[in-house]
Short mmCIF file of C-alpha atoms in Angstrom, two decimals:
data_model
loop_
_atom_site.label_atom_id
_atom_site.label_comp_id
_atom_site.label_asym_id
_atom_site.label_seq_id
_atom_site.Cartn_x
_atom_site.Cartn_y
_atom_site.Cartn_z
CA UNK A 4 -86.85 34.74 -35.53
CA UNK A 5 -86.88 31.58 -33.53
CA UNK A 6 -83.03 30.01 -32.50
CA UNK A 7 -82.14 26.67 -34.19
CA UNK A 8 -82.39 23.88 -32.22
CA UNK A 9 -81.16 20.29 -31.73
CA UNK A 10 -83.94 18.00 -33.87
CA UNK A 11 -86.32 16.27 -31.58
CA UNK A 12 -85.67 13.16 -33.19
CA UNK A 13 -81.86 12.95 -32.94
CA UNK A 14 -80.88 9.78 -31.37
CA UNK A 15 -77.07 9.63 -29.78
CA UNK A 16 -76.09 6.21 -29.38
CA UNK A 17 -73.26 5.25 -27.64
CA UNK A 18 -71.53 2.29 -29.40
CA UNK A 19 -69.15 0.05 -27.03
CA UNK A 20 -66.41 -1.14 -29.40
CA UNK A 21 -63.41 -2.01 -29.19
CA UNK A 22 -60.80 -1.97 -32.10
CA UNK A 23 -57.09 -3.50 -33.20
CA UNK A 24 -56.83 -5.26 -30.10
CA UNK A 25 -54.66 -7.99 -31.50
CA UNK A 26 -52.59 -6.86 -34.40
CA UNK A 27 -49.29 -5.70 -34.73
CA UNK A 28 -49.03 -1.98 -34.29
CA UNK A 29 -47.44 -0.16 -37.35
CA UNK A 30 -45.49 2.96 -37.25
CA UNK A 31 -46.71 4.49 -40.55
CA UNK A 32 -49.65 2.86 -39.77
CA UNK A 33 -51.51 5.55 -42.15
CA UNK A 34 -50.76 4.18 -45.87
CA UNK A 35 -47.22 4.17 -44.94
CA UNK A 36 -47.24 7.80 -44.62
CA UNK A 37 -45.09 9.49 -42.03
CA UNK A 38 -47.02 12.98 -42.35
CA UNK A 39 -50.47 11.46 -42.34
CA UNK A 40 -49.23 9.37 -39.11
CA UNK A 41 -47.96 12.29 -37.26
CA UNK A 42 -51.08 14.59 -37.48
CA UNK A 43 -53.33 11.59 -36.44
CA UNK A 44 -51.23 10.79 -34.10
CA UNK A 45 -50.75 14.39 -32.55
CA UNK A 46 -54.95 14.56 -32.25
CA UNK A 47 -55.00 10.78 -30.52
CA UNK A 48 -52.54 12.28 -27.87
CA UNK A 49 -55.31 14.90 -26.98
CA UNK A 50 -58.41 12.68 -26.72
CA UNK A 51 -57.94 10.77 -23.51
CA UNK A 52 -57.55 13.49 -21.32
CA UNK A 53 -59.80 16.23 -23.52
CA UNK A 54 -62.67 13.96 -23.24
CA UNK A 55 -62.29 13.55 -19.51
CA UNK A 56 -62.54 17.08 -19.20
CA UNK A 57 -65.28 17.77 -21.43
CA UNK A 58 -66.99 14.79 -19.45
CA UNK A 59 -66.73 16.93 -16.32
CA UNK A 60 -67.31 19.89 -17.43
CA UNK A 61 -70.86 18.82 -18.95
CA UNK A 62 -71.81 16.59 -16.49
CA UNK A 63 -71.79 19.41 -13.54
CA UNK A 64 -75.10 20.95 -15.44
CA UNK A 65 -77.11 17.78 -15.90
CA UNK A 66 -79.53 18.69 -13.06
CA UNK A 67 -79.93 22.13 -14.19
CA UNK A 68 -80.99 21.42 -17.76
CA UNK A 69 -84.04 20.10 -19.21
CA UNK A 70 -84.74 16.67 -19.10
CA UNK A 71 -84.20 15.71 -22.85
CA UNK A 72 -80.85 17.50 -22.70
CA UNK A 73 -80.05 15.45 -19.31
CA UNK A 74 -80.74 12.39 -21.34
CA UNK A 75 -78.17 13.58 -24.13
CA UNK A 76 -75.48 14.30 -21.49
CA UNK A 77 -75.81 11.05 -20.21
CA UNK A 78 -75.27 9.50 -23.79
CA UNK A 79 -72.44 12.22 -24.70
CA UNK A 80 -70.95 10.99 -20.96
CA UNK A 81 -71.11 7.34 -21.90
CA UNK A 82 -69.69 7.72 -26.05
CA UNK A 83 -66.83 10.20 -24.55
CA UNK A 84 -66.10 7.39 -21.91
CA UNK A 85 -65.45 5.22 -24.69
CA UNK A 86 -63.46 7.38 -26.91
CA UNK A 87 -60.96 7.72 -23.85
CA UNK A 88 -61.18 4.02 -23.53
CA UNK A 89 -60.20 3.45 -27.14
CA UNK A 90 -57.55 6.38 -27.82
CA UNK A 91 -55.85 5.27 -24.70
CA UNK A 92 -55.40 1.57 -26.56
CA UNK A 93 -54.79 3.80 -29.73
CA UNK A 94 -51.62 5.55 -28.17
CA UNK A 95 -50.56 2.62 -26.09
CA UNK A 96 -50.12 1.26 -30.02
CA UNK A 97 -48.42 4.51 -31.06
CA UNK A 98 -46.00 3.95 -27.93
CA UNK A 99 -45.66 0.18 -29.15
CA UNK A 100 -44.19 1.39 -32.73
CA UNK A 101 -41.66 3.47 -31.17
CA UNK A 102 -42.94 6.82 -30.80
CA UNK A 103 -42.23 8.79 -27.34
CA UNK A 104 -45.39 10.52 -26.22
CA UNK A 105 -45.32 10.93 -22.91
CA UNK A 106 -44.33 14.24 -22.77
CA UNK A 107 -47.08 15.31 -24.92
CA UNK A 108 -49.71 13.68 -22.64
CA UNK A 109 -48.06 15.91 -20.11
CA UNK A 110 -48.17 19.26 -21.46
CA UNK A 111 -51.59 18.12 -22.62
CA UNK A 112 -52.66 17.41 -18.84
CA UNK A 113 -51.16 20.34 -17.46
CA UNK A 114 -53.28 22.67 -19.97
CA UNK A 115 -56.43 21.11 -19.03
CA UNK A 116 -55.83 21.30 -15.35
CA UNK A 117 -54.94 24.98 -15.90
CA UNK A 118 -58.44 25.26 -17.26
CA UNK A 119 -60.23 23.54 -13.99
CA UNK A 120 -58.98 26.51 -12.28
CA UNK A 121 -61.55 28.62 -14.22
CA UNK A 122 -65.21 29.04 -13.53
CA UNK A 123 -67.65 26.18 -14.69
CA UNK A 124 -69.36 27.90 -17.07
CA UNK A 125 -65.79 29.18 -18.62
CA UNK A 126 -64.76 25.53 -18.71
CA UNK A 127 -68.31 24.41 -20.60
CA UNK A 128 -67.62 27.38 -23.31
CA UNK A 129 -64.29 25.85 -23.85
CA UNK A 130 -65.63 22.23 -24.14
CA UNK A 131 -68.09 24.00 -26.33
CA UNK A 132 -65.66 25.39 -29.04
CA UNK A 133 -63.54 22.46 -29.11
CA UNK A 134 -66.57 19.83 -29.78
CA UNK A 135 -67.16 22.55 -32.49
CA UNK A 136 -63.34 21.26 -33.92
CA UNK A 137 -64.19 17.91 -33.60
CA UNK A 138 -67.35 17.89 -35.19
CA UNK A 139 -66.33 20.03 -38.04
CA UNK A 140 -63.17 17.34 -38.47
CA UNK A 141 -65.60 14.42 -37.95
CA UNK A 142 -67.79 16.04 -41.15
CA UNK A 143 -64.97 16.37 -43.22
CA UNK A 144 -63.57 12.74 -42.01
CA UNK A 145 -66.86 11.13 -43.01
CA UNK A 146 -67.51 13.51 -46.24
CA UNK A 147 -63.91 12.15 -47.79
CA UNK A 148 -63.57 8.80 -46.44
CA UNK A 149 -60.56 8.47 -48.90
CA UNK A 150 -58.86 10.67 -46.48
CA UNK A 151 -57.42 7.28 -44.88
CA UNK A 152 -57.83 4.94 -47.81
CA UNK A 153 -54.46 3.77 -47.18
CA UNK A 154 -54.72 3.03 -43.57
CA UNK A 155 -55.50 -0.43 -42.48
CA UNK A 156 -58.99 -1.79 -41.63
CA UNK A 157 -59.54 -1.28 -37.95
CA UNK A 158 -57.94 2.17 -38.11
CA UNK A 159 -60.53 3.30 -40.78
CA UNK A 160 -63.27 1.95 -38.31
CA UNK A 161 -62.04 3.20 -35.30
CA UNK A 162 -61.46 7.10 -36.70
CA UNK A 163 -64.97 6.64 -38.05
CA UNK A 164 -66.79 5.54 -35.10
CA UNK A 165 -65.41 8.36 -33.33
CA UNK A 166 -66.61 10.76 -36.05
CA UNK A 167 -70.17 9.57 -36.23
CA UNK A 168 -70.59 9.77 -32.24
CA UNK A 169 -68.72 13.29 -32.38
CA UNK A 170 -71.63 14.26 -34.95
CA UNK A 171 -74.38 12.69 -33.20
CA UNK A 172 -73.55 14.50 -29.59
CA UNK A 173 -72.27 17.91 -31.78
CA UNK A 174 -74.88 20.27 -30.26
CA UNK A 175 -74.73 18.77 -26.39
CA UNK A 176 -72.14 21.08 -24.77
CA UNK A 177 -73.47 24.07 -27.06
CA UNK A 178 -77.27 23.48 -25.97
CA UNK A 179 -76.13 23.36 -22.22
CA UNK A 180 -73.70 26.50 -22.84
CA UNK A 181 -77.25 28.50 -24.20
CA UNK A 182 -78.89 27.23 -21.13
CA UNK A 183 -76.41 28.38 -18.70
CA UNK A 184 -76.22 31.63 -20.01
CA UNK A 185 -79.81 32.51 -21.01
CA UNK A 186 -79.70 35.37 -19.02
CA UNK A 187 -76.61 37.16 -20.73
CA UNK A 188 -77.34 39.45 -23.21
CA UNK A 189 -76.96 37.96 -27.03
CA UNK A 190 -74.42 40.11 -27.77
CA UNK A 191 -72.62 39.58 -24.77
CA UNK A 192 -72.97 35.78 -25.02
CA UNK A 193 -72.03 35.99 -29.04
CA UNK A 194 -68.87 38.07 -28.02
CA UNK A 195 -67.37 35.73 -25.32
CA UNK A 196 -68.26 32.52 -27.58
CA UNK A 197 -66.48 34.12 -30.52
CA UNK A 198 -63.61 35.11 -28.24
CA UNK A 199 -63.41 31.68 -26.49
CA UNK A 200 -63.19 30.05 -30.31
CA UNK A 201 -60.54 32.02 -31.29
CA UNK A 202 -58.39 31.38 -28.83
CA UNK A 203 -59.26 27.55 -28.46
CA UNK A 204 -58.42 27.73 -32.31
CA UNK A 205 -55.17 29.20 -32.06
CA UNK A 206 -54.09 26.85 -29.55
CA UNK A 207 -55.90 23.66 -30.88
CA UNK A 208 -53.62 23.99 -34.48
CA UNK A 209 -50.74 25.37 -32.96
CA UNK A 210 -50.89 22.69 -30.33
CA UNK A 211 -51.30 20.10 -32.74
CA UNK A 212 -48.58 21.30 -35.40
CA UNK A 213 -46.07 21.16 -32.64
CA UNK A 214 -46.63 17.37 -31.51
CA UNK A 215 -47.00 16.63 -35.08
CA UNK A 216 -43.57 17.89 -35.76
CA UNK A 217 -42.49 15.98 -32.59
CA UNK A 218 -43.63 12.95 -33.80
CA UNK A 219 -41.93 13.80 -37.24
CA UNK A 220 -38.52 14.76 -35.54
CA UNK A 221 -38.62 11.18 -34.11
CA UNK A 222 -38.93 9.58 -37.46
CA UNK A 223 -35.53 11.69 -38.68
CA UNK A 224 -37.89 14.25 -40.70
CA UNK A 225 -36.88 17.55 -39.54
CA UNK A 226 -36.53 21.34 -40.67
CA UNK A 227 -38.17 22.80 -43.73
CA UNK A 228 -39.10 19.26 -45.11
CA UNK A 229 -40.96 18.41 -41.73
CA UNK A 230 -43.17 22.28 -41.84
CA UNK A 231 -43.54 22.10 -45.71
CA UNK A 232 -45.11 18.35 -45.75
CA UNK A 233 -47.13 18.73 -42.87
CA UNK A 234 -48.61 22.30 -44.06
CA UNK A 235 -49.21 20.87 -47.61
CA UNK A 236 -51.07 18.04 -45.53
CA UNK A 237 -53.37 20.35 -43.46
CA UNK A 238 -53.80 23.41 -45.96
CA UNK A 239 -52.60 22.11 -49.87
CA UNK A 240 -53.42 18.23 -50.27
CA UNK A 241 -55.56 16.93 -49.23
CA UNK A 242 -56.15 20.03 -47.24
CA UNK A 243 -57.29 18.43 -43.81
CA UNK A 244 -57.74 22.02 -42.17
CA UNK A 245 -58.18 24.09 -45.40
CA UNK A 246 -61.45 21.48 -45.74
CA UNK A 247 -63.26 23.01 -42.72
CA UNK A 248 -62.78 26.37 -43.13
CA UNK A 249 -66.09 27.46 -43.74
CA UNK A 250 -67.43 25.07 -41.36
CA UNK A 251 -65.07 26.46 -38.34
CA UNK A 252 -65.96 30.07 -39.68
CA UNK A 253 -69.74 29.52 -39.48
CA UNK A 254 -69.40 29.21 -35.42
CA UNK A 255 -68.97 33.05 -35.51
CA UNK A 256 -72.28 33.77 -37.15
CA UNK A 257 -74.86 35.14 -34.76
CA UNK A 258 -77.74 33.05 -34.21
CA UNK A 259 -75.29 30.07 -35.04
CA UNK A 260 -76.19 26.45 -34.07
CA UNK A 261 -74.40 22.85 -34.75
CA UNK A 262 -77.54 21.42 -36.30
CA UNK A 263 -77.84 23.86 -38.78
CA UNK A 264 -75.87 21.63 -40.56
CA UNK A 265 -78.01 17.89 -40.39
CA UNK A 266 -74.85 15.60 -41.18
CA UNK A 267 -76.99 12.33 -40.05
CA UNK A 268 -77.00 10.90 -43.83
CA UNK A 269 -72.79 10.68 -43.56
CA UNK A 270 -73.55 9.11 -40.30
CA UNK A 271 -76.01 5.98 -42.24
CA UNK A 272 -73.41 5.82 -45.01
CA UNK A 273 -70.56 5.48 -42.54
CA UNK A 274 -72.00 2.90 -40.57
CA UNK A 275 -72.50 0.55 -43.78
CA UNK A 276 -69.20 1.31 -45.10
CA UNK A 277 -67.51 0.71 -41.84
CA UNK A 278 -69.49 -2.24 -40.83
CA UNK A 279 -70.64 -0.36 -37.41
CA UNK A 280 -74.18 -1.16 -37.41
#
């Protein structure tokens, strides 16, 4: 059976947009909800350093891959560079709202610096795993836009824009990794990919959990109350993590490819809804 591939007519379109440069920074910008605000803020803390790492890990292979994939790398890099800029701006607003996130940013940077000491293909594998995480959360965000109904318009547009572009380039790192490891036996490649994803999954969720609790503590929400409310957000209702479980599990399937789910219709709808065309 032929391996699944990225659609030939896929368009990866870097959108050089800027958001919320003039408005006042609201502390609980997610509809006045400190729990949801803490989770999204914790995600945003990771993005600037993380996306810089992603850019580095894919660009190393630009001259080694087929021409079409090399062009996708260029578009990926532009998108991630714009994401880095906008989340730096968003994180500055988080700080303006009164949160101390410097130690969180430093911890993310330290973990990524440690990852940079590994082999380039290992770094690419980490990027591939993390890109799947961002893609499945992006899919969920566009499929259920009501998750941020209470947020201000510019926050909705920024998170929606980011989700759109994460879906567009969701297979770039995966395709590079598959090319870079093409001589590795398929079972071994599957085992390495799966074990990497398990490790990344644990670190990603536990890291954001700790950071969200830290942010909630800065709001005076501590102890069992903080943990219960955060757990309910992620696994209860709306269940931000619960909603992506099946998509997360799909990564372990032999023969998996990100574009086995073609979610470009979600992109078209979100572009119209959020005035991003």
